[in-house]
GROMACS .gro file of C-alpha atoms in nm:
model
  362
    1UNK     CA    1  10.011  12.604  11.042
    2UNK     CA    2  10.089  12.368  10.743
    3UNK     CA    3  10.066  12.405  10.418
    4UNK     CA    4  10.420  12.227  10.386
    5UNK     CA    5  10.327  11.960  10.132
    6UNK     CA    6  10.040  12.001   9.844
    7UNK     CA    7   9.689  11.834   9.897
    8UNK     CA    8   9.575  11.483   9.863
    9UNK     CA    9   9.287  11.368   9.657
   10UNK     CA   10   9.282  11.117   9.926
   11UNK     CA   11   9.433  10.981  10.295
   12UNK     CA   12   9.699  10.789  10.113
   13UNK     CA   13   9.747  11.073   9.868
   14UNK     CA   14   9.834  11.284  10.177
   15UNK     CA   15  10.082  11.045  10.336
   16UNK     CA   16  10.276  10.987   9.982
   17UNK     CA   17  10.324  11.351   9.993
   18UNK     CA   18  10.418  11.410  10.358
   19UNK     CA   19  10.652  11.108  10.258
   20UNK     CA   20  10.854  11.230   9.963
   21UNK     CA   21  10.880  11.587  10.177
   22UNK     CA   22  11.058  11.336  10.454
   23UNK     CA   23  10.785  11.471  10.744
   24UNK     CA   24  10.693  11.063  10.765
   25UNK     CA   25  11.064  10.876  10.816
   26UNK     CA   26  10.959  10.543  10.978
   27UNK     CA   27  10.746  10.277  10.858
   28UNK     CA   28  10.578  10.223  11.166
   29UNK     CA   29  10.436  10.626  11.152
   30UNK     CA   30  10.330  10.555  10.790
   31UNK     CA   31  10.129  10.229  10.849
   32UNK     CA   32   9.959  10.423  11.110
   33UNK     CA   33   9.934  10.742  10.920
   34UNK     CA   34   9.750  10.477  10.643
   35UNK     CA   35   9.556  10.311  10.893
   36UNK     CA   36   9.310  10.641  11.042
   37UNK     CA   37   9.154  10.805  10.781
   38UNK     CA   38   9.225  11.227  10.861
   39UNK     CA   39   8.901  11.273  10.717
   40UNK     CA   40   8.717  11.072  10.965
   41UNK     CA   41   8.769  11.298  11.212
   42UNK     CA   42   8.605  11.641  11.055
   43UNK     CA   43   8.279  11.732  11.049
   44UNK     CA   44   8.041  11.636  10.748
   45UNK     CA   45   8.069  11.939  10.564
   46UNK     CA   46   8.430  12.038  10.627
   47UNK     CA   47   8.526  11.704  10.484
   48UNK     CA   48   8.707  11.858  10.168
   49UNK     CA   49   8.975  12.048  10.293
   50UNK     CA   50   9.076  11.722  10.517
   51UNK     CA   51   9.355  11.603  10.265
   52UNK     CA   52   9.515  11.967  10.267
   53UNK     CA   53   9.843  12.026  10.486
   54UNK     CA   54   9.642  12.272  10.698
   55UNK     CA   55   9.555  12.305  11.059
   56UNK     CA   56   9.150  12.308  11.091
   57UNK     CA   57   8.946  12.465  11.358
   58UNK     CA   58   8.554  12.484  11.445
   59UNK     CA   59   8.466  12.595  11.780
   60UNK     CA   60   8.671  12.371  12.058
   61UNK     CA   61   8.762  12.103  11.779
   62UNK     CA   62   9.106  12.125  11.669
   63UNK     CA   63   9.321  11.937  11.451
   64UNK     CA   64   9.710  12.013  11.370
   65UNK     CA   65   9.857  12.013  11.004
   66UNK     CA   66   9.908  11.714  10.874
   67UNK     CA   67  10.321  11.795  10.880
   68UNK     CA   68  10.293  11.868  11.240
   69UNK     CA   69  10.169  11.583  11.369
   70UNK     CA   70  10.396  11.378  11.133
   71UNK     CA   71  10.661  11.559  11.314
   72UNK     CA   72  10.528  11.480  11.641
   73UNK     CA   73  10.507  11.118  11.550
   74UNK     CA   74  10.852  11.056  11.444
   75UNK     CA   75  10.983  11.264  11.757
   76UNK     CA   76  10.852  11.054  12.009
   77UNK     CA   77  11.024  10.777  11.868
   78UNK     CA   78  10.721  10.534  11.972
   79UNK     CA   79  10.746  10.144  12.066
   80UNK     CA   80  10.521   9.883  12.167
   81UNK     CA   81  10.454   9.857  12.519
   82UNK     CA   82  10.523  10.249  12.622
   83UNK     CA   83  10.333  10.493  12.826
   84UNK     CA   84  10.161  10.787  12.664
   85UNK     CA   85  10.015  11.124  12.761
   86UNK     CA   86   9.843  11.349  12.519
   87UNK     CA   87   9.817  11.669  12.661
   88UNK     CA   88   9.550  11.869  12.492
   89UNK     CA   89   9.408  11.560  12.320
   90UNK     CA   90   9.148  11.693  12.094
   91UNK     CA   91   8.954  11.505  11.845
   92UNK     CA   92   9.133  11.205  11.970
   93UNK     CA   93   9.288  11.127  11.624
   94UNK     CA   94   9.675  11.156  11.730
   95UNK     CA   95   9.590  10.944  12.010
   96UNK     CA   96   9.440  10.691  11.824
   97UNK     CA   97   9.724  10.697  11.625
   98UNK     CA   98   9.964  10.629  11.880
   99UNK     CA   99   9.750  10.336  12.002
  100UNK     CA  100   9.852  10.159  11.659
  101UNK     CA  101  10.167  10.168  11.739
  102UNK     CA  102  10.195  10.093  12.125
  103UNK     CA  103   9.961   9.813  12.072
  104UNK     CA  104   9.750   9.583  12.388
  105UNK     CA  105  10.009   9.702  12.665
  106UNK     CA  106  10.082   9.952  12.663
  107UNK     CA  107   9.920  10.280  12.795
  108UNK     CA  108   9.745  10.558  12.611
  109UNK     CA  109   9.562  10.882  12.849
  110UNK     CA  110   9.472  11.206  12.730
  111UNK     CA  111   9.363  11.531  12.943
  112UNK     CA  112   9.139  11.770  12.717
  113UNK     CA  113   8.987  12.082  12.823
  114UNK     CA  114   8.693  12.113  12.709
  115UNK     CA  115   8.424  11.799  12.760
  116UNK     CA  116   8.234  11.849  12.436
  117UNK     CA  117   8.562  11.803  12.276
  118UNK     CA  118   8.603  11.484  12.528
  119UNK     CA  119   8.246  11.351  12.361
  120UNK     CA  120   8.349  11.408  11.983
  121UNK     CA  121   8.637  11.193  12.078
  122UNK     CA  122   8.465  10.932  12.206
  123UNK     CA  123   8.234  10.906  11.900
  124UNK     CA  124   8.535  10.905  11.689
  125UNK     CA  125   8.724  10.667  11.833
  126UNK     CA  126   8.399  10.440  11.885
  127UNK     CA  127   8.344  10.484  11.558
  128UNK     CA  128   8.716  10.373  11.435
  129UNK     CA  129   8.682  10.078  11.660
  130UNK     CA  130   8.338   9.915  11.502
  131UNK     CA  131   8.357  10.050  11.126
  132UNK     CA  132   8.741  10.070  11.057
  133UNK     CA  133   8.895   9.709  10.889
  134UNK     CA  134   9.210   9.884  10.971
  135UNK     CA  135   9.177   9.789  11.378
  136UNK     CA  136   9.189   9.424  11.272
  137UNK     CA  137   9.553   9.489  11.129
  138UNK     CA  138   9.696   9.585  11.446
  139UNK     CA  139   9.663   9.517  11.835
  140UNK     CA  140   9.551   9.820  11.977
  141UNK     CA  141   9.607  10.033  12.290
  142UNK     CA  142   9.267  10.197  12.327
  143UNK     CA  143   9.300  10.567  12.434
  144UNK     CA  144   9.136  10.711  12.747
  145UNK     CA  145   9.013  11.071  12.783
  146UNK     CA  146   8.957  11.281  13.111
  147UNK     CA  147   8.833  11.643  13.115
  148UNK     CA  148   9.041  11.933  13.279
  149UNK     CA  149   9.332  12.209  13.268
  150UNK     CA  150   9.687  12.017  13.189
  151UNK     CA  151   9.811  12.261  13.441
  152UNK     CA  152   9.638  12.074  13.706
  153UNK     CA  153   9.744  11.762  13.712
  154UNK     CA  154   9.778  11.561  14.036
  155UNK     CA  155  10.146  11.565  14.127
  156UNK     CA  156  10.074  11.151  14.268
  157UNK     CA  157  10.006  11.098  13.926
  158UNK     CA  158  10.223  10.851  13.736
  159UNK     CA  159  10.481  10.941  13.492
  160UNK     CA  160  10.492  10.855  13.190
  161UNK     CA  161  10.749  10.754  12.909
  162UNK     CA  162  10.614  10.964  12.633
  163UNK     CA  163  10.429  11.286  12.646
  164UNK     CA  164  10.307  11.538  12.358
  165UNK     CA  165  10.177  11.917  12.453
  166UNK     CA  166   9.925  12.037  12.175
  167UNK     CA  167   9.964  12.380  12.272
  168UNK     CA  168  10.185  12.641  12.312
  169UNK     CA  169  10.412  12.623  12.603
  170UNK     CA  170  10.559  12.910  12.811
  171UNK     CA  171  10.931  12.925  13.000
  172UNK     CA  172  10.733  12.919  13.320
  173UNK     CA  173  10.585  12.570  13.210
  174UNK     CA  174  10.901  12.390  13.131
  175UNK     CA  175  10.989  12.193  13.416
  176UNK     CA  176  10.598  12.135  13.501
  177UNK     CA  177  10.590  11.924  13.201
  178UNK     CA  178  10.971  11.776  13.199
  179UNK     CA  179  10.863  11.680  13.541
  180UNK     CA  180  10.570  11.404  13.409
  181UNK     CA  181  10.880  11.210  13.231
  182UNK     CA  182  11.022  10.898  13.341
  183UNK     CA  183  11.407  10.875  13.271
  184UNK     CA  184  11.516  10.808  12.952
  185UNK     CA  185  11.148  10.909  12.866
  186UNK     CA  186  11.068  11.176  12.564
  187UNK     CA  187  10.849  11.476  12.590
  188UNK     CA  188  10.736  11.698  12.246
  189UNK     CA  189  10.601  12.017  12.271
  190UNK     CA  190  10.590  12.372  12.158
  191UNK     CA  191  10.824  12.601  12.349
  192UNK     CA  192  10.857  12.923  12.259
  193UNK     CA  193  10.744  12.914  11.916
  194UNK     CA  194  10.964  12.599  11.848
  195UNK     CA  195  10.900  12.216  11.836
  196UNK     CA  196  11.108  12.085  12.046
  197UNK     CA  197  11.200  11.756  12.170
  198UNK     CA  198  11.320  11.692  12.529
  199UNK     CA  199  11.460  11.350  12.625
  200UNK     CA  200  11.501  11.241  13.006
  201UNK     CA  201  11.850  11.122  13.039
  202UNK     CA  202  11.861  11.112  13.388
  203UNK     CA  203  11.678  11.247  13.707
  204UNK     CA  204  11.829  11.525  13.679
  205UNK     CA  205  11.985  11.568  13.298
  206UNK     CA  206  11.719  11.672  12.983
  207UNK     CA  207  11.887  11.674  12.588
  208UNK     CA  208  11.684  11.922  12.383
  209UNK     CA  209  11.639  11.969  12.059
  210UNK     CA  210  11.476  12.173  11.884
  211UNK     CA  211  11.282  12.056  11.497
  212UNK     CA  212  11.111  12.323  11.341
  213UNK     CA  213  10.929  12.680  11.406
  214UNK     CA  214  10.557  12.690  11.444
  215UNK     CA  215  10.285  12.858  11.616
  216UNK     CA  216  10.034  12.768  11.886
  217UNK     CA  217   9.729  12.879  12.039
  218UNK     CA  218   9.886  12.924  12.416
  219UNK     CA  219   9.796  12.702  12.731
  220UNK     CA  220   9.518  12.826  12.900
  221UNK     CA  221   9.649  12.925  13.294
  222UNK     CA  222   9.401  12.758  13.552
  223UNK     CA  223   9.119  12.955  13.695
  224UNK     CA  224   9.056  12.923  14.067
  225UNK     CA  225   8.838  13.257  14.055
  226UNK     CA  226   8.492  13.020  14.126
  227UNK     CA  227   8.594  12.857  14.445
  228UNK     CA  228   8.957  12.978  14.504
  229UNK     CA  229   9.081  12.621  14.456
  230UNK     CA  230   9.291  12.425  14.255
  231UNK     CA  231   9.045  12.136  14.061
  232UNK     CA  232   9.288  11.868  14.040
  233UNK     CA  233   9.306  11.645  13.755
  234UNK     CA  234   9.304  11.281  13.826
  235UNK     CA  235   9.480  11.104  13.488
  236UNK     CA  236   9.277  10.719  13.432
  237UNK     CA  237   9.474  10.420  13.671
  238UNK     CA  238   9.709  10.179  13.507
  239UNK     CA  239   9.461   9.927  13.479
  240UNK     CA  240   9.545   9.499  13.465
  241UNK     CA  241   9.398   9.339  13.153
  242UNK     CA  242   9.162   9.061  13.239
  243UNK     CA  243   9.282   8.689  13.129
  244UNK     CA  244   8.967   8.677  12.929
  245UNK     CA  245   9.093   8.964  12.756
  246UNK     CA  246   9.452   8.814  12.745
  247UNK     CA  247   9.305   8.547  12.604
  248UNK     CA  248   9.151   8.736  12.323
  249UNK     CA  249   9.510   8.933  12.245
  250UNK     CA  250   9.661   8.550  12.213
  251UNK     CA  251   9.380   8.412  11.990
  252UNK     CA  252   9.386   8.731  11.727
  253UNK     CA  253   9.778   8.699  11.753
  254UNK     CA  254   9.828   8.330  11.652
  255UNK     CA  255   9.481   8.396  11.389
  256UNK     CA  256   9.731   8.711  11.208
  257UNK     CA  257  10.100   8.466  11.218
  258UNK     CA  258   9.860   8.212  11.100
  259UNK     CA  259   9.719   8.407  10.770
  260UNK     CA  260  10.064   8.591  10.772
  261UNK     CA  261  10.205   8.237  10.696
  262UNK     CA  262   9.956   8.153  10.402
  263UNK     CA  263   9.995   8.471  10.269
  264UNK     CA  264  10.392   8.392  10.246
  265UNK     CA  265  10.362   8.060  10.103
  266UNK     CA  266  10.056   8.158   9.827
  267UNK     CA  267  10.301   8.427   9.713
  268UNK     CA  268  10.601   8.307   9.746
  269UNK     CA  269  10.765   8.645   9.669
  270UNK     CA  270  10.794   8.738  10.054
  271UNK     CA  271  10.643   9.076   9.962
  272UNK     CA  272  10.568   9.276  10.294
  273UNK     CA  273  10.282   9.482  10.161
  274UNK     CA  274  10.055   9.407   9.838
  275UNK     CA  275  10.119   9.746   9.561
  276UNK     CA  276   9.881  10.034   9.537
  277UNK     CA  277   9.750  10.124   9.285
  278UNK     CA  278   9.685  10.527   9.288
  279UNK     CA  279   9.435  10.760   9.059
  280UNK     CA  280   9.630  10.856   8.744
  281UNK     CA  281   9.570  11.228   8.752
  282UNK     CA  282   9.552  11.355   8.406
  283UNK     CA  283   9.647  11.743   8.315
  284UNK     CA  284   9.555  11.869   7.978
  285UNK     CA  285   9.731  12.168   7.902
  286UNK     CA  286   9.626  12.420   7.646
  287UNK     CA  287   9.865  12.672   7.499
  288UNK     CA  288   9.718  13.034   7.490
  289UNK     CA  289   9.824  13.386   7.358
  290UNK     CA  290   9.739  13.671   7.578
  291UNK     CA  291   9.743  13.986   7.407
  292UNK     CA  292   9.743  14.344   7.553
  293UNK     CA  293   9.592  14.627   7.387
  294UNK     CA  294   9.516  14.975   7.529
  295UNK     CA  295   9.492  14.853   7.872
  296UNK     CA  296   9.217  14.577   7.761
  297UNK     CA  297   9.364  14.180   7.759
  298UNK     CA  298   9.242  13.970   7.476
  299UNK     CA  299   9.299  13.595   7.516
  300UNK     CA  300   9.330  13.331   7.201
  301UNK     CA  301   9.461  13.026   7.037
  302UNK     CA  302   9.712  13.111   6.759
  303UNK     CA  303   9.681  12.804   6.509
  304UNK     CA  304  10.064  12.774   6.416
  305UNK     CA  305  10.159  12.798   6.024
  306UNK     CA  306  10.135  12.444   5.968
  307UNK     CA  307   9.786  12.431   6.067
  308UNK     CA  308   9.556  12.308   5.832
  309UNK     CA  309   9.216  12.193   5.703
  310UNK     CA  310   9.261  11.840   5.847
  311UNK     CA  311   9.374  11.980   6.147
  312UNK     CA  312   9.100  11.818   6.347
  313UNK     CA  313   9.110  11.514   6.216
  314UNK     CA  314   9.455  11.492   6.317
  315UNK     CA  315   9.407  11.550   6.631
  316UNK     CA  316   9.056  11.269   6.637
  317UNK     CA  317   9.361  11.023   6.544
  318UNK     CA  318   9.649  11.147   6.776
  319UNK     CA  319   9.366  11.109   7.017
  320UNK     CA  320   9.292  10.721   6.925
  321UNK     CA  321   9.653  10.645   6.865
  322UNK     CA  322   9.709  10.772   7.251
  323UNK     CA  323   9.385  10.570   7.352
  324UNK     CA  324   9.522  10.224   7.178
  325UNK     CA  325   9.876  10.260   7.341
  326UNK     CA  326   9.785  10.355   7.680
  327UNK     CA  327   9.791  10.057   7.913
  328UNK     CA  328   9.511   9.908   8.091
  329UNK     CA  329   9.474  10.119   8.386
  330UNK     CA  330   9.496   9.896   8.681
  331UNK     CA  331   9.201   9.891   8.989
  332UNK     CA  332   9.277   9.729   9.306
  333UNK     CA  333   9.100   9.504   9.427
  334UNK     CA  334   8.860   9.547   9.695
  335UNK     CA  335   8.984   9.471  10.048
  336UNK     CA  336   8.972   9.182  10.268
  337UNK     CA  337   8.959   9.157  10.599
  338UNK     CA  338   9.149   8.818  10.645
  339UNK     CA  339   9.118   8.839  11.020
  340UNK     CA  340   8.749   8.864  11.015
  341UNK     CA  341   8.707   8.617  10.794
  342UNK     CA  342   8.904   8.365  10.928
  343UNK     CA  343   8.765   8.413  11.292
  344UNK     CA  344   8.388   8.379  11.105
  345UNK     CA  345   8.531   8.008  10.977
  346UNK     CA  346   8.651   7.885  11.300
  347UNK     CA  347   8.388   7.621  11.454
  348UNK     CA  348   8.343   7.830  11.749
  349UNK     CA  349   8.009   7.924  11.898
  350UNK     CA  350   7.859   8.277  11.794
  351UNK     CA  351   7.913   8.475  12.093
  352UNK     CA  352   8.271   8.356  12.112
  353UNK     CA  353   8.327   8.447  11.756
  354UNK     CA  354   8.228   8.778  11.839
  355UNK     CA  355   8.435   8.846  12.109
  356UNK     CA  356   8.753   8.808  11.941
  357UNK     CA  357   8.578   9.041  11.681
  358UNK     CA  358   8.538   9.310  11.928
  359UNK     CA  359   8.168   9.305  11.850
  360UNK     CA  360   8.231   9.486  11.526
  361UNK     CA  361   7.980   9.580  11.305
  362UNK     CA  362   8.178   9.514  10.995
   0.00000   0.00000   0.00000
């Protein structure tokens, strides 16, 4: 699946793309689109292809196409505060995602299949959360992963008010998964070779819709042939945050309206978001004549009648003329982490300073 926008030389490449194709509507999925780098989540040498619009695949890991999960994103019409369940949760990178967005309460569980897929989520996401300046721009709802069969889960489990299926569902399966909806809850999935969004409007009343055609690897059906018995899957509790930790959300708040407000006044411009400044891609095109002759194809530059002996040096000062009017080209400057920074300043002792860092290594 993919290919439905052209290739990135980099993350933000990507998301300008998926942008001016309208995949990414809402600012909220493009600041978290910006904010997890897709490339963070292959492996070392499959790194290259992680800017392409394609769906990628090595053994249990799985990732979507970029346009998919865009799609996904701006379906579920996420808030701060909601309940989310990631069926088929992968590498742990839509989660993450989502935990941008729903920020310190709300609640963010994912079932996965297979546990060594479990364990290259966890080293993602641990990695995100010490290495990534980006988790100091938002409050975050940290995801948690349990290993089993979606199928399977315990019907006392909670419901929830979003929920995303990352593989194919059948007809069979429909009301299984409308079922893990609160009302006025919304549940994305692939049924029947369709994305398809399904709101709760009621106990008993869905509204579907249906977004765009695309093709999944199916659910796999349970397996009871070992022991004859369902193995129920037990989804993480609704845990209550600590006031320690409450504490912490407060502190980092008031630190971000703080530097939010000096920002504001040192500009003066009320500008949301500083520019950026992108790679100036540069194609140099070269006219050619091809030339068939007795089923061999010749290819050469034709000089044009006006061509001449000073030919060349027209072109050497064509060349310098284009070099002396071309602007400056402009590099941004590195980035801050104002957060960190200010927290480091505060006359606080050590250990407390690195709390409300998270312990972060950078």
């Amino acid at each position: 699946m993919g290919g439905a926008v052209s290739a990135g030389e980099d993350n933000d490449e990507l998301i300008d793309n998926l942008k001016e194709a309208q995949y990414i509507r809402t600012e909220l999925v493009e600041q978290a689109f910006r904010a997890i780098d897709r490339a963070d989540y292959y492996l070392e040498e499959f790194k290259d292809n992680a800017y392409k619009d394609l769906a990628w695949k090595h053994g249990n890991i799985h990732l979507s196409a970029p346009c998919i999960y865009s799609e996904v994103m701006e379906a579920l019409d996420l808030q701060p505060g909601l309940s989310f369940l990631n069926l088929g949760s992968g590498t742990g990178y839509l989660s993450s995602m989502v935990g941008l967005i729903l920020g310190p309460f709300g609640v963010n569980h994912g079932v996965e299949l297979h546990s060594d897929v479990i364990e290259y989520a966890k080293q993602k996401l641990d990695f995100f959360i010490k290495t990534s300046d980006s988790f100091d721009k938002f409050e975050f709802c940290e995801p948690s992963f349990v290993t089993g069969n979606c199928l399977e889960i315990s019907p006392d489990c909670t419901q929830y008010d979003r929920v995303y299926c990352g593989a194919g569902v059948q007809k069979e399966h429909e009301d299984y998964m409308k079922n893990l909806l609160k009302v006025g809850g919304i549940l994305v999935m692939p049924l029947e070779e369709k994305l398809t969004k399904i709101t709760r409007t009621g106990p008993s009343a869905w509204e579907t819709k249906k977004i765009l055609a695309v093709s999944f690897a199916p659910l796999i059906q349970p397996n009871h042939a070992d022991s004859g018995k369902s193995r129920l899957v037990h989804l993480p509790p609704v845990a209550v945050r600590s006031l320690q930790d409450l504490a912490r959300i407060a502190i980092r708040g008031t630190i971000k309206k703080i530097i939010h407000q000096e920002t504001m006044n040192k500009n003066g411009n009320g500008l949301k978001n500083p520019p950026r400044f992108k790679r100036r891609r540069v194609r140099r095109r070269r006219m050619e004549t091809i030339v068939f002759l007795d089923k061999e194809v010749f290819a050469s530059r034709i000089s044009s009648p006006s061509d001449d002996n000073n030919n060349s040096e027209d072109l050497e000062d064509e060349r310098q003329e284009e070099e002396e009017t071309k602007p400056p080209e402009l590099k941004p400057d590195p980035p801050v982490n104002f957060l960190r920074e200010k927290v480091l300043s505060l006359p606080l002792p050590d250990p407390l300073k690195y709390y409300l860092l998270y312990y972060r290594e950078k």
